[in-house]
Every structure is written in C-alpha cells, then in structure tokens.
Amino acid sequence: MSSNAPRHTALDALHRSLGATMTDFAGWDMPLRYGSERDEHVAVRTRAGLFDLSHMGEITVTGPQAAALLNHALVGNIATVGVGRARYTMICQEDGGILDDLIVYRLAEHEYMVVANASNAQVVLDALTERAAGFDAVVRDDRDAYALIAVQGPESPGILKAVTDADLDGLKYYAGLPGTVAGVPALIARTGYTGEDGFELFVAPADAEKVWQALTDAGTPAGLVPCGLSCRDTLRLEAGMPLYGHELTTSLTPFDAGLGRVVKFEKDGDFVGRPALEQAAARAEQNPPRVLVGLIAEGRRVPRAGYQVVAGGEVIGEITSGAPSPTLGKPIAMAYVDAAHAAPGTAGVGVDIRGSHEPYEVVALPFYKRQK
C-alpha cells in the first residue's frame, strides 16, 4: 500500500453500506454526503445529524509541566482551564502566523487533549514536540487511539440521553466529561462546528460502530440522519465559524483574522510568537486590517473562495468561503474586506463572478444564530 493512499476511519465500511459518496479530505477517505446535502443540513438545523469526525487529530499532553508547556506553545491561557472544561485557542508561528486553530480539553490536573484539524495534525504534533524541550511534560500522538463521532442539532441531547448515563444537563458548552455511551467508555464533549447544540464523542476505534449504531437507533424516531462533510461546511459557514486554509492561514495573525481575543498577553511566562503578536495587535489598533464580514447575494450566483470583492470599480477584499445557504435560501460568503467597507449595510459592494459584478449585502457574522 503506497504511503499516499487515503486513510480510513473505523466507520469506513459502515459509510459505504449507507451509500455515502466518499472524498479524499486531508489524506482521509471521508463521507461527503449520503443523499442530499441540503436535506442533511436541514436535519441538523431542525432535528439532528450524525457525523464521523475521526479524521481530527488528537494529541495528549501529560506531566507536571503540561500546563506550562501549553501556555508556552499556544496563544491562550491554558493554565486557567478547569478540569473537565475546554477552550478554543490557536498555535502560531514565531512571526505570528496561524498554524492551526485548536480545542484543548483539560482531562485531569496534569493531562490535556489537544484537538487539531486533520490537515494540520502532523504540523501541530511536530510543533508541540519541538516546543516541549525543557518542560517536564510528554507530548503523545493519540490520533490512532480515538474515533470521533458527533451528534448535532436540537434533538441531540434527547438522543444521547437515551444511550448514556452521563449527566448531560450538567454538561456546559465547551466542557467534557468521561462517561459511557452505549455501554462503552467515552469522553463526552459539548462542542461542535455547526452552530447547534450537540456533542462530540471520543471513543476507541473498536467501539465506533457500536456507538454509531446505538445513536442511529435512538435517533431515527427523532429524525436523525447521517451527515457528511459537505453539510458540515455549509453549517459552519452559516454559523460564521472559521475554517483553516480559508479564513485562517499562516499569512494571517489572529488579529488579522479578527480573533485577537484568543491571544492572552497577560498570562505568565513567554509564548511562541509573542513579540510578533504584540506588534500585530498595535498595528491592528492604529490601522485596522481587513475585516471578516458576511456577504448575502441579491442574485443566485454562488461566490467561491478566491473571488474578488469589489466596490466602485476597486478591489476591496477577497472571498474566503462561499456556498448556497439552505437556511437563508440565498448564496452566502465570508470575506475579508477593507475596513471602510466592512460596516453592515455598506452600499455598492459586489463580488466579481467571472467578470460580472454581482451585488451583495454586507452583514455582521454569524448569518445564523440558534435560539437558546
């Protein structure tokens, strides 16, 4: 088997038995859709959807100085994360460029799990390993130790309650607790990438099919359907959530991406990229960088990443993600645009779609926010 053959998740045979359209994603063979991506999207917004996210990269950091290492390696203040809680953060280069956005779970006093994007898992693992020098901490590649299954949507708490003994009502957003799901051990996290309430379940790969099947059986009466990566993308776009390689890249600092809030200068000790990020923060205050905004089409043509945003005959920005929005019923996009054109309702903004300037409305992100 050649080294560039795609990897398969523990649920690969199950996806194929369900008739999934498979696609290569970050070196993994993943389900793109099972039937209609629009139907899958609507199911997550109104009922529930089941996702295989086993391509994500889990890295465990343990030891007396695990918190100190993560505070040095990442831009967030990881030492203040309580046991059983999670935090969204980033890992940056020395020049402040974003290597990846991450979720860090504190599993125990001296044990953390860092979850990286599939496309960056090796980069993040290498960076953490290198940055661990001099710390009494161990960085372990746990990508093969977990399958990751997500159940997302308004019906997801009721569905998961049917197959777990865990206290889901007491589980806050961005928290994780150990429990059993369908009789097997799992880390149950209340996180997600859809804009809906939902859970991500880290289980042993050997248990993945059992958990998937139990959730399917419990969820089918509530309208749960299996969902692929295609609707995951339109769901996160409506929710205004950034995707690495689109809204986040090594050529942008967190301040350029409008996510400067994740950088914690006040934490103890130095951290990788600090001098460059302090400069980026000062630069952003004096001369605002391009701003990430939402764009809603007045017509039907769908904008794609890389298309130019225009106003008054000038290029004022670039599309980072675009797709038809099933919830809004119109094409939508996220784009970085000049600060002068970033205010919601700014007139005269368009997108250059193959030479034709299509009119777009500038709106604040997110496009969609669930009712609590």
Coordinates of N, CA, C and O in Angstrom, one line a residue, residues 81-195:
V81 N -7.8 26.9 32.5 CA -8.9 26.0 32.1 C -9.1 25.0 33.2 O -8.1 24.3 33.6
G82 N -10.3 24.9 33.7 CA -10.6 23.9 34.8 C -10.6 22.5 34.3 O -10.9 22.3 33.1
V83 N -10.4 21.6 35.2 CA -10.5 20.1 34.8 C -12.0 19.9 34.3 O -12.9 20.4 35.0
G84 N -12.1 19.2 33.2 CA -13.5 19.0 32.6 C -14.0 20.1 31.7 O -15.1 20.0 31.2
R85 N -13.1 21.1 31.5 CA -13.5 22.2 30.6 C -12.7 22.2 29.4 O -11.6 21.5 29.3
A86 N -13.1 23.0 28.4 CA -12.3 23.0 27.1 C -12.2 24.5 26.7 O -12.9 25.4 27.1
R87 N -11.2 24.8 25.8 CA -11.0 26.1 25.4 C -10.6 26.1 23.9 O -9.8 25.3 23.5
Y88 N -11.2 27.1 23.2 CA -10.8 27.3 21.8 C -9.5 28.2 21.8 O -9.5 29.2 22.5
T89 N -8.5 27.8 21.0 CA -7.3 28.6 21.0 C -6.6 28.4 19.7 O -7.1 27.8 18.8
M90 N -5.3 28.9 19.6 CA -4.6 28.8 18.3 C -3.1 28.5 18.7 O -2.6 28.9 19.7
I91 N -2.4 27.9 17.7 CA -1.0 27.8 17.8 C -0.4 28.6 16.6 O -0.9 28.5 15.5
C92 N 0.6 29.4 16.9 CA 1.1 30.4 15.9 C 2.6 30.1 15.7 O 3.3 29.5 16.5
Q93 N 3.1 30.6 14.6 CA 4.5 30.6 14.3 C 5.2 31.8 15.0 O 4.5 32.6 15.6
E94 N 6.5 31.8 15.0 CA 7.3 32.9 15.6 C 6.8 34.3 15.0 O 6.8 35.3 15.7
D95 N 6.5 34.3 13.7 CA 6.1 35.5 13.1 C 4.6 35.9 13.3 O 4.1 36.9 12.8
G96 N 3.9 35.1 14.2 CA 2.5 35.4 14.5 C 1.5 34.7 13.6 O 0.3 34.7 13.8
G97 N 2.0 34.1 12.5 CA 1.0 33.5 11.5 C 0.4 32.3 12.2 O 1.0 31.5 13.0
I98 N -0.9 32.0 11.8 CA -1.7 30.9 12.5 C -1.3 29.6 11.8 O -1.5 29.4 10.6
L99 N -0.8 28.7 12.7 CA -0.5 27.3 12.2 C -1.8 26.5 12.2 O -2.0 25.6 11.4
D100 N -2.6 26.7 13.3 CA -3.9 26.0 13.3 C -4.8 26.6 14.4 O -4.2 27.2 15.4
D101 N -6.1 26.4 14.3 CA -6.9 26.6 15.5 C -7.3 25.3 16.1 O -7.4 24.3 15.5
L102 N -7.4 25.3 17.4 CA -7.4 24.1 18.2 C -8.5 24.2 19.3 O -8.9 25.3 19.7
I103 N -9.0 23.0 19.8 CA -9.7 22.9 21.0 C -8.8 22.1 22.0 O -8.3 21.1 21.6
V104 N -8.6 22.7 23.2 CA -7.8 22.0 24.2 C -8.8 21.6 25.4 O -9.5 22.5 25.9
Y105 N -8.8 20.3 25.7 CA -9.6 19.8 26.8 C -8.7 19.5 28.0 O -7.6 18.9 27.8
R106 N -9.1 19.9 29.2 CA -8.3 19.5 30.4 C -9.0 18.3 31.0 O -10.1 18.4 31.5
L107 N -8.3 17.2 30.8 CA -8.9 15.9 31.3 C -8.7 15.6 32.7 O -9.4 14.9 33.4
A108 N -7.5 16.1 33.2 CA -7.1 15.9 34.6 C -6.2 17.0 35.0 O -5.8 17.8 34.2
E109 N -5.7 16.9 36.3 CA -4.8 18.0 36.7 C -3.6 18.2 35.8 O -3.3 19.3 35.5
H110 N -3.0 17.1 35.4 CA -1.8 17.2 34.6 C -2.0 16.5 33.2 O -1.1 15.9 32.7
E111 N -3.2 16.5 32.7 CA -3.5 15.8 31.4 C -4.4 16.7 30.5 O -5.5 17.1 31.0
Y112 N -4.0 16.9 29.3 CA -4.7 17.7 28.4 C -4.8 17.0 27.1 O -3.9 16.2 26.7
M113 N -5.9 17.2 26.3 CA -6.1 16.7 25.0 C -6.2 17.9 24.0 O -7.1 18.7 24.2
V114 N -5.3 17.9 23.1 CA -5.3 19.0 22.1 C -5.9 18.4 20.8 O -5.5 17.3 20.3
V115 N -7.0 19.0 20.3 CA -7.6 18.5 19.0 C -7.3 19.5 17.9 O -7.7 20.6 18.0
A116 N -6.6 19.0 16.9 CA -6.2 19.8 15.8 C -7.0 19.4 14.5 O -7.6 18.3 14.5
N117 N -7.0 20.3 13.6 CA -7.6 20.0 12.3 C -6.8 18.9 11.6 O -5.6 18.8 11.7
A118 N -7.6 18.1 10.8 CA -6.9 16.9 10.1 C -5.8 17.3 9.3 O -4.7 16.7 9.3
S119 N -5.9 18.4 8.5 CA -4.9 18.9 7.6 C -3.6 19.3 8.3 O -2.6 19.4 7.7
N120 N -3.8 19.7 9.6 CA -2.6 20.3 10.3 C -2.1 19.4 11.5 O -1.2 19.8 12.2
A121 N -2.7 18.2 11.6 CA -2.4 17.4 12.8 C -0.9 17.1 13.0 O -0.4 17.3 14.0
Q122 N -0.3 16.8 11.9 CA 1.2 16.5 11.9 C 2.0 17.7 12.2 O 2.9 17.7 13.0
V123 N 1.6 18.9 11.6 CA 2.3 20.1 11.9 C 2.2 20.5 13.4 O 3.1 20.9 14.0
V124 N 1.0 20.4 13.9 CA 0.7 20.7 15.3 C 1.5 19.8 16.2 O 2.2 20.2 17.2
L125 N 1.5 18.5 15.9 CA 2.2 17.5 16.7 C 3.7 17.8 16.7 O 4.4 17.8 17.8
D126 N 4.3 18.1 15.5 CA 5.7 18.4 15.4 C 6.0 19.7 16.2 O 7.1 19.8 16.9
A127 N 5.2 20.7 16.1 CA 5.4 22.0 16.8 C 5.4 21.8 18.3 O 6.2 22.3 19.0
L128 N 4.4 21.1 18.8 CA 4.3 20.8 20.2 C 5.5 20.0 20.8 O 6.0 20.3 21.8
T129 N 5.9 19.0 20.0 CA 7.0 18.2 20.4 C 8.3 19.0 20.5 O 9.0 18.9 21.4
E130 N 8.5 19.9 19.5 CA 9.7 20.7 19.5 C 9.6 21.7 20.6 O 10.6 22.0 21.3
R131 N 8.4 22.3 20.9 CA 8.3 23.3 21.9 C 8.3 22.7 23.3 O 8.4 23.5 24.3
A132 N 8.2 21.4 23.4 CA 8.2 20.7 24.7 C 9.6 20.6 25.3 O 9.8 20.3 26.5
A133 N 10.6 21.0 24.6 CA 12.0 20.9 25.0 C 12.2 21.7 26.3 O 11.8 22.9 26.4
G134 N 12.7 21.1 27.4 CA 13.0 21.8 28.6 C 11.8 21.8 29.6 O 11.9 22.2 30.7
F135 N 10.6 21.3 29.2 CA 9.5 21.1 30.0 C 9.3 19.7 30.5 O 9.6 18.8 29.8
D136 N 8.9 19.5 31.8 CA 8.6 18.2 32.3 C 7.2 17.8 31.9 O 6.3 17.9 32.7
A137 N 7.1 17.5 30.6 CA 5.8 17.1 30.0 C 6.1 16.2 28.8 O 7.1 16.3 28.2
V138 N 5.1 15.4 28.5 CA 5.2 14.4 27.4 C 4.1 14.7 26.4 O 2.9 14.9 26.7
V139 N 4.5 14.8 25.1 CA 3.5 15.0 24.0 C 3.4 13.7 23.3 O 4.3 13.1 22.8
R140 N 2.1 13.2 23.2 CA 1.9 11.9 22.6 C 0.9 12.0 21.5 O -0.2 12.6 21.6
D141 N 1.2 11.4 20.4 CA 0.3 11.3 19.2 C -0.8 10.2 19.5 O -0.5 9.1 19.6
D142 N -2.0 10.7 19.7 CA -3.1 9.8 20.0 C -4.1 9.7 18.9 O -5.3 9.3 19.1
R143 N -3.7 10.0 17.7 CA -4.6 10.0 16.5 C -5.2 8.7 16.3 O -6.4 8.5 15.9
D144 N -4.5 7.6 16.6 CA -5.0 6.2 16.3 C -5.7 5.7 17.5 O -6.3 4.6 17.5
A145 N -5.8 6.4 18.6 CA -6.4 6.0 19.9 C -7.9 6.3 19.9 O -8.6 5.8 20.7
Y146 N -8.3 7.2 19.0 CA -9.7 7.7 19.1 C -10.4 7.6 17.7 O -9.8 7.9 16.7
A147 N -11.7 7.2 17.8 CA -12.7 7.6 16.8 C -13.5 8.7 17.4 O -13.6 8.8 18.6
L148 N -13.9 9.6 16.5 CA -14.7 10.8 17.0 C -16.0 10.9 16.2 O -16.1 10.9 15.0
I149 N -17.1 10.8 17.0 CA -18.5 10.8 16.4 C -19.2 12.0 17.0 O -19.1 12.2 18.2
A150 N -19.8 12.8 16.2 CA -20.6 14.0 16.7 C -22.1 13.8 16.4 O -22.5 13.3 15.3
V151 N -22.9 14.1 17.4 CA -24.3 14.2 17.2 C -24.7 15.7 17.4 O -24.4 16.2 18.5
Q152 N -25.3 16.3 16.4 CA -25.5 17.8 16.4 C -27.0 18.1 16.0 O -27.5 17.4 15.2
G153 N -27.5 19.1 16.7 CA -28.9 19.5 16.4 C -29.7 19.6 17.6 O -29.4 19.0 18.7
P154 N -30.9 20.3 17.5 CA -31.8 20.5 18.7 C -32.2 19.2 19.3 O -32.5 19.2 20.5
E155 N -32.3 18.1 18.6 CA -32.8 16.8 19.2 C -31.6 16.0 19.8 O -31.8 15.0 20.4
S156 N -30.4 16.5 19.7 CA -29.2 15.7 20.1 C -29.2 15.4 21.6 O -28.8 14.3 22.0
P157 N -29.5 16.4 22.5 CA -29.5 16.0 23.9 C -30.4 14.8 24.3 O -30.0 13.9 25.0
G158 N -31.6 14.8 23.7 CA -32.6 13.7 24.0 C -32.1 12.4 23.4 O -32.2 11.3 24.1
I159 N -31.5 12.5 22.2 CA -31.0 11.2 21.6 C -29.8 10.7 22.4 O -29.8 9.5 22.7
L160 N -28.9 11.5 22.8 CA -27.7 11.0 23.5 C -28.1 10.5 24.9 O -27.6 9.5 25.4
K161 N -29.1 11.1 25.5 CA -29.6 10.7 26.9 C -30.1 9.3 26.8 O -30.0 8.5 27.8
A162 N -30.6 8.9 25.7 CA -31.1 7.5 25.6 C -30.1 6.4 25.6 O -30.4 5.3 25.9
V163 N -28.8 6.8 25.4 CA -27.7 5.8 25.3 C -26.6 6.1 26.3 O -25.5 5.5 26.2
T164 N -26.7 7.0 27.2 CA -25.7 7.3 28.2 C -26.2 7.5 29.6 O -27.4 7.9 29.8
D165 N -25.3 7.3 30.5 CA -25.7 7.5 31.9 C -25.1 8.9 32.4 O -25.2 9.2 33.6
A166 N -24.4 9.6 31.5 CA -23.7 10.8 31.9 C -24.8 11.9 32.2 O -25.9 11.9 31.7
D167 N -24.4 12.9 33.0 CA -25.2 14.0 33.4 C -25.1 15.1 32.3 O -24.3 16.0 32.4
L168 N -25.9 14.9 31.2 CA -25.8 15.8 30.1 C -26.3 17.2 30.5 O -25.9 18.2 30.0
D169 N -27.3 17.3 31.4 CA -27.9 18.6 31.8 C -26.8 19.4 32.5 O -26.9 20.6 32.4
G170 N -26.0 18.7 33.2 CA -24.9 19.5 33.9 C -23.7 19.8 33.1 O -22.8 20.4 33.5
L171 N -23.7 19.3 31.8 CA -22.5 19.4 31.0 C -22.7 20.8 30.2 O -23.5 20.9 29.4
K172 N -21.8 21.7 30.5 CA -21.9 23.0 29.9 C -21.3 23.0 28.5 O -20.6 22.1 28.1
Y173 N -21.5 24.1 27.7 CA -20.9 24.3 26.4 C -19.4 24.4 26.7 O -19.0 25.1 27.6
Y174 N -18.6 23.8 25.8 CA -17.1 23.8 25.9 C -16.7 23.1 27.3 O -15.9 23.6 28.0
A175 N -17.3 22.0 27.5 CA -16.9 21.1 28.6 C -16.9 19.7 28.1 O -17.5 19.3 27.1
G176 N -16.2 18.8 28.9 CA -16.1 17.4 28.5 C -16.0 16.6 29.8 O -15.4 17.0 30.8
L177 N -16.7 15.4 29.8 CA -16.6 14.5 30.9 C -16.6 13.1 30.5 O -17.2 12.7 29.4
P178 N -15.9 12.2 31.3 CA -15.9 10.8 30.9 C -17.2 10.2 31.3 O -17.9 10.6 32.3
G179 N -17.7 9.2 30.5 CA -18.9 8.5 30.7 C -19.0 7.3 29.9 O -18.0 6.9 29.3
T180 N -20.1 6.7 29.8 CA -20.3 5.6 28.9 C -21.4 5.9 27.9 O -22.4 6.5 28.3
V181 N -21.2 5.5 26.7 CA -22.2 5.7 25.7 C -22.4 4.3 25.0 O -21.4 3.7 24.6
A182 N -23.6 3.9 25.0 CA -23.9 2.5 24.5 C -23.1 1.5 25.2 O -22.6 0.5 24.6
G183 N -22.8 1.7 26.5 CA -22.0 0.7 27.3 C -20.5 0.7 27.1 O -19.8 -0.1 27.7
V184 N -20.0 1.7 26.3 CA -18.5 1.7 26.1 C -18.0 3.1 26.7 O -18.7 4.1 26.7
P185 N -16.7 3.1 27.1 CA -16.2 4.3 27.6 C -16.0 5.4 26.6 O -15.7 5.1 25.4
A186 N -16.3 6.6 27.0 CA -16.3 7.7 26.0 C -15.9 9.0 26.8 O -16.2 9.2 27.9
L187 N -15.2 9.9 26.1 CA -15.2 11.3 26.5 C -16.3 12.0 25.8 O -16.3 12.1 24.6
I188 N -17.2 12.6 26.6 CA -18.4 13.3 26.0 C -18.1 14.8 26.1 O -18.0 15.3 27.2
A189 N -18.0 15.4 25.0 CA -17.8 16.9 25.0 C -19.0 17.6 24.4 O -19.6 17.1 23.4
R190 N -19.3 18.8 25.0 CA -20.4 19.6 24.4 C -19.8 20.7 23.6 O -19.7 21.8 23.9
T191 N -19.3 20.3 22.4 CA -18.7 21.2 21.5 C -19.2 20.8 20.1 O -19.9 19.8 19.9
G192 N -18.9 21.6 19.1 CA -19.4 21.3 17.8 C -19.0 22.5 16.8 O -18.5 23.5 17.2
Y193 N -19.4 22.2 15.6 CA -18.9 23.1 14.5 C -20.1 23.4 13.6 O -19.9 23.6 12.4
T194 N -21.3 23.4 14.1 CA -22.5 23.6 13.3 C -23.3 24.8 13.6 O -24.3 25.1 12.9
G195 N -23.1 25.4 14.8 CA -24.0 26.4 15.3 C -25.1 25.9 16.1 O -26.0 26.7 16.6

